[in-house]
Amino acid sequence: MVAIRLRRAGSKKRPFFRVVVTDSRAARDSSFVEILGHYNPRTRPAVVQVDKSRVDYWIEKGAQMSDSVRTLVARHLSKPEAAANEPAVAKVEAGAASAPSEGQP
Protein backbone atom coordinates (compact mmCIF):
# COMPACT_ATOMS: atom_id res chain seq x y z
CA MET A 1 0.00 0.00 0.00
CA VAL A 2 1.18 3.54 -0.71
CA ALA A 3 1.36 6.01 2.18
CA ILE A 4 1.74 9.77 2.49
CA ARG A 5 3.82 10.40 5.58
CA LEU A 6 6.57 12.48 7.15
CA ARG A 7 10.26 11.77 6.53
CA ARG A 8 12.62 13.26 9.12
CA ALA A 9 15.53 15.39 7.98
CA GLY A 10 17.71 17.99 9.67
CA SER A 11 20.41 17.57 12.26
CA LYS A 12 20.22 16.29 15.82
CA LYS A 13 17.76 18.28 17.99
CA ARG A 14 16.70 20.33 14.91
CA PRO A 15 14.01 18.31 13.14
CA PHE A 16 12.75 19.18 9.69
CA PHE A 17 10.23 16.99 7.91
CA ARG A 18 9.45 16.24 4.28
CA VAL A 19 5.99 15.08 3.28
CA VAL A 20 6.61 12.12 0.98
CA VAL A 21 4.78 9.37 -0.86
CA THR A 22 6.31 6.00 -0.04
CA ASP A 23 5.58 2.31 0.29
CA SER A 24 4.01 1.73 3.70
CA ARG A 25 6.44 -1.14 4.41
CA ALA A 26 9.54 1.04 3.88
CA ALA A 27 11.47 2.47 6.84
CA ARG A 28 10.76 6.05 7.90
CA ASP A 29 13.80 7.66 6.25
CA SER A 30 14.36 5.20 3.40
CA SER A 31 13.37 5.43 -0.26
CA PHE A 32 10.31 7.34 -1.43
CA VAL A 33 8.32 7.88 -4.61
CA GLU A 34 7.77 11.65 -4.54
CA ILE A 35 8.32 14.64 -2.25
CA LEU A 36 5.04 16.56 -1.82
CA GLY A 37 6.31 19.33 0.44
CA HIS A 38 7.95 20.10 3.75
CA TYR A 39 7.15 21.00 7.35
CA ASN A 40 9.36 22.94 9.75
CA PRO A 41 7.96 22.81 13.31
CA ARG A 42 10.80 24.90 14.81
CA THR A 43 9.70 28.23 13.35
CA ARG A 44 6.95 30.34 14.88
CA PRO A 45 4.47 29.92 13.29
CA ALA A 46 5.38 26.52 11.88
CA VAL A 47 6.09 26.50 8.14
CA VAL A 48 3.99 24.04 6.14
CA GLN A 49 4.38 23.97 2.36
CA VAL A 50 2.62 21.08 0.67
CA ASP A 51 1.40 20.76 -2.92
CA LYS A 52 -2.31 20.14 -2.26
CA SER A 53 -3.02 19.12 -5.86
CA ARG A 54 -0.42 16.33 -5.67
CA VAL A 55 -1.82 15.16 -2.32
CA ASP A 56 -5.27 14.96 -3.91
CA TYR A 57 -3.80 13.07 -6.89
CA TRP A 58 -2.19 10.43 -4.66
CA ILE A 59 -5.30 10.07 -2.52
CA GLU A 60 -7.30 9.36 -5.70
CA LYS A 61 -4.74 6.67 -6.55
CA GLY A 62 -5.36 5.00 -3.18
CA ALA A 63 -2.62 6.42 -0.97
CA GLN A 64 -3.38 6.64 2.76
CA MET A 65 -2.28 9.66 4.80
CA SER A 66 -0.62 9.08 8.15
CA ASP A 67 -2.23 10.64 11.22
CA SER A 68 0.45 13.35 11.37
CA VAL A 69 0.01 14.34 7.72
CA ARG A 70 -3.78 14.28 8.05
CA THR A 71 -3.52 16.70 10.98
CA LEU A 72 -1.11 18.99 9.09
CA VAL A 73 -3.38 19.15 6.06
CA ALA A 74 -6.46 19.79 8.19
CA ARG A 75 -4.85 22.57 10.24
CA HIS A 76 -2.71 24.36 7.69
CA LEU A 77 -3.98 23.67 4.18
CA SER A 78 -7.76 23.58 4.44
CA LYS A 79 -9.55 26.83 4.93
CA PRO A 80 -12.27 26.85 7.57
CA GLU A 81 -15.28 26.87 5.28
CA ALA A 82 -17.82 27.14 8.09
CA ALA A 83 -16.30 30.41 9.31
CA ALA A 84 -16.02 31.78 5.77
CA ASN A 85 -19.66 31.04 4.88
CA GLU A 86 -21.34 32.32 8.05
CA PRO A 87 -22.06 36.03 8.47
CA ALA A 88 -20.50 37.82 11.40
CA VAL A 89 -22.66 37.68 14.52
CA ALA A 90 -22.51 40.44 17.12
CA LYS A 91 -21.75 39.27 20.65
CA VAL A 92 -24.31 40.08 23.33
CA GLU A 93 -22.98 42.13 26.25
CA ALA A 94 -23.23 40.39 29.62
CA GLY A 95 -25.49 42.12 32.11
CA ALA A 96 -28.43 44.03 30.62
CA ALA A 97 -29.21 41.50 27.88
CA SER A 98 -28.67 38.42 30.04
CA ALA A 99 -31.37 36.10 31.35
CA PRO A 100 -33.50 37.41 34.24
CA SER A 101 -32.15 36.69 37.70
CA GLU A 102 -33.88 34.47 40.22
CA GLY A 103 -37.13 35.76 41.72
CA GLN A 104 -38.13 37.85 38.68
CA PRO A 105 -40.78 36.49 36.29
mmCIF file of C-alpha atoms in Angstrom:
data_model
loop_
_atom_site.group_PDB
_atom_site.id
_atom_site.type_symbol
_atom_site.label_atom_id
_atom_site.label_comp_id
_atom_site.label_asym_id
_atom_site.label_seq_id
_atom_site.Cartn_x
_atom_site.Cartn_y
_atom_site.Cartn_z
ATOM 1 C CA MET A 1 0.000 0.000 0.000
ATOM 2 C CA VAL A 2 1.181 3.544 -0.714
ATOM 3 C CA ALA A 3 1.356 6.010 2.183
ATOM 4 C CA ILE A 4 1.739 9.767 2.488
ATOM 5 C CA ARG A 5 3.824 10.401 5.578
ATOM 6 C CA LEU A 6 6.575 12.481 7.154
ATOM 7 C CA ARG A 7 10.259 11.769 6.532
ATOM 8 C CA ARG A 8 12.621 13.257 9.116
ATOM 9 C CA ALA A 9 15.532 15.393 7.978
ATOM 10 C CA GLY A 10 17.710 17.992 9.667
ATOM 11 C CA SER A 11 20.408 17.568 12.265
ATOM 12 C CA LYS A 12 20.221 16.292 15.818
ATOM 13 C CA LYS A 13 17.762 18.277 17.987
ATOM 14 C CA ARG A 14 16.703 20.331 14.915
ATOM 15 C CA PRO A 15 14.009 18.315 13.139
ATOM 16 C CA PHE A 16 12.751 19.180 9.691
ATOM 17 C CA PHE A 17 10.231 16.986 7.907
ATOM 18 C CA ARG A 18 9.452 16.241 4.284
ATOM 19 C CA VAL A 19 5.992 15.078 3.276
ATOM 20 C CA VAL A 20 6.608 12.122 0.977
ATOM 21 C CA VAL A 21 4.780 9.366 -0.865
ATOM 22 C CA THR A 22 6.313 6.001 -0.039
ATOM 23 C CA ASP A 23 5.582 2.313 0.292
ATOM 24 C CA SER A 24 4.014 1.733 3.701
ATOM 25 C CA ARG A 25 6.442 -1.136 4.410
ATOM 26 C CA ALA A 26 9.539 1.044 3.883
ATOM 27 C CA ALA A 27 11.471 2.470 6.836
ATOM 28 C CA ARG A 28 10.760 6.054 7.900
ATOM 29 C CA ASP A 29 13.804 7.657 6.250
ATOM 30 C CA SER A 30 14.360 5.201 3.401
ATOM 31 C CA SER A 31 13.365 5.426 -0.256
ATOM 32 C CA PHE A 32 10.313 7.343 -1.433
ATOM 33 C CA VAL A 33 8.319 7.882 -4.611
ATOM 34 C CA GLU A 34 7.768 11.653 -4.543
ATOM 35 C CA ILE A 35 8.319 14.644 -2.249
ATOM 36 C CA LEU A 36 5.042 16.557 -1.824
ATOM 37 C CA GLY A 37 6.305 19.328 0.435
ATOM 38 C CA HIS A 38 7.948 20.095 3.749
ATOM 39 C CA TYR A 39 7.148 20.996 7.350
ATOM 40 C CA ASN A 40 9.364 22.941 9.755
ATOM 41 C CA PRO A 41 7.957 22.811 13.308
ATOM 42 C CA ARG A 42 10.799 24.898 14.811
ATOM 43 C CA THR A 43 9.698 28.231 13.347
ATOM 44 C CA ARG A 44 6.949 30.341 14.878
ATOM 45 C CA PRO A 45 4.471 29.924 13.286
ATOM 46 C CA ALA A 46 5.378 26.522 11.877
ATOM 47 C CA VAL A 47 6.089 26.505 8.137
ATOM 48 C CA VAL A 48 3.993 24.037 6.141
ATOM 49 C CA GLN A 49 4.384 23.975 2.359
ATOM 50 C CA VAL A 50 2.623 21.079 0.673
ATOM 51 C CA ASP A 51 1.397 20.758 -2.916
ATOM 52 C CA LYS A 52 -2.312 20.144 -2.264
ATOM 53 C CA SER A 53 -3.015 19.122 -5.857
ATOM 54 C CA ARG A 54 -0.421 16.325 -5.672
ATOM 55 C CA VAL A 55 -1.823 15.163 -2.315
ATOM 56 C CA ASP A 56 -5.266 14.958 -3.905
ATOM 57 C CA TYR A 57 -3.800 13.071 -6.888
ATOM 58 C CA TRP A 58 -2.185 10.434 -4.664
ATOM 59 C CA ILE A 59 -5.303 10.067 -2.518
ATOM 60 C CA GLU A 60 -7.303 9.365 -5.704
ATOM 61 C CA LYS A 61 -4.737 6.667 -6.552
ATOM 62 C CA GLY A 62 -5.362 4.997 -3.178
ATOM 63 C CA ALA A 63 -2.623 6.424 -0.967
ATOM 64 C CA GLN A 64 -3.383 6.639 2.761
ATOM 65 C CA MET A 65 -2.276 9.663 4.796
ATOM 66 C CA SER A 66 -0.623 9.079 8.151
ATOM 67 C CA ASP A 67 -2.232 10.641 11.217
ATOM 68 C CA SER A 68 0.451 13.347 11.367
ATOM 69 C CA VAL A 69 0.012 14.336 7.723
ATOM 70 C CA ARG A 70 -3.783 14.283 8.045
ATOM 71 C CA THR A 71 -3.519 16.705 10.981
ATOM 72 C CA LEU A 72 -1.108 18.995 9.091
ATOM 73 C CA VAL A 73 -3.378 19.152 6.062
ATOM 74 C CA ALA A 74 -6.464 19.794 8.190
ATOM 75 C CA ARG A 75 -4.852 22.567 10.240
ATOM 76 C CA HIS A 76 -2.709 24.359 7.689
ATOM 77 C CA LEU A 77 -3.985 23.668 4.182
ATOM 78 C CA SER A 78 -7.757 23.576 4.440
ATOM 79 C CA LYS A 79 -9.551 26.831 4.928
ATOM 80 C CA PRO A 80 -12.271 26.846 7.575
ATOM 81 C CA GLU A 81 -15.285 26.867 5.276
ATOM 82 C CA ALA A 82 -17.818 27.145 8.092
ATOM 83 C CA ALA A 83 -16.304 30.410 9.313
ATOM 84 C CA ALA A 84 -16.022 31.780 5.772
ATOM 85 C CA ASN A 85 -19.663 31.039 4.876
ATOM 86 C CA GLU A 86 -21.338 32.317 8.052
ATOM 87 C CA PRO A 87 -22.060 36.028 8.470
ATOM 88 C CA ALA A 88 -20.495 37.817 11.396
ATOM 89 C CA VAL A 89 -22.661 37.679 14.517
ATOM 90 C CA ALA A 90 -22.507 40.444 17.124
ATOM 91 C CA LYS A 91 -21.748 39.272 20.645
ATOM 92 C CA VAL A 92 -24.314 40.078 23.333
ATOM 93 C CA GLU A 93 -22.985 42.127 26.254
ATOM 94 C CA ALA A 94 -23.228 40.395 29.617
ATOM 95 C CA GLY A 95 -25.492 42.124 32.109
ATOM 96 C CA ALA A 96 -28.434 44.028 30.624
ATOM 97 C CA ALA A 97 -29.214 41.498 27.879
ATOM 98 C CA SER A 98 -28.669 38.415 30.041
ATOM 99 C CA ALA A 99 -31.371 36.103 31.350
ATOM 100 C CA PRO A 100 -33.497 37.414 34.244
ATOM 101 C CA SER A 101 -32.151 36.693 37.705
ATOM 102 C CA GLU A 102 -33.881 34.472 40.223
ATOM 103 C CA GLY A 103 -37.134 35.759 41.717
ATOM 104 C CA GLN A 104 -38.131 37.850 38.684
ATOM 105 C CA PRO A 105 -40.785 36.488 36.293
#
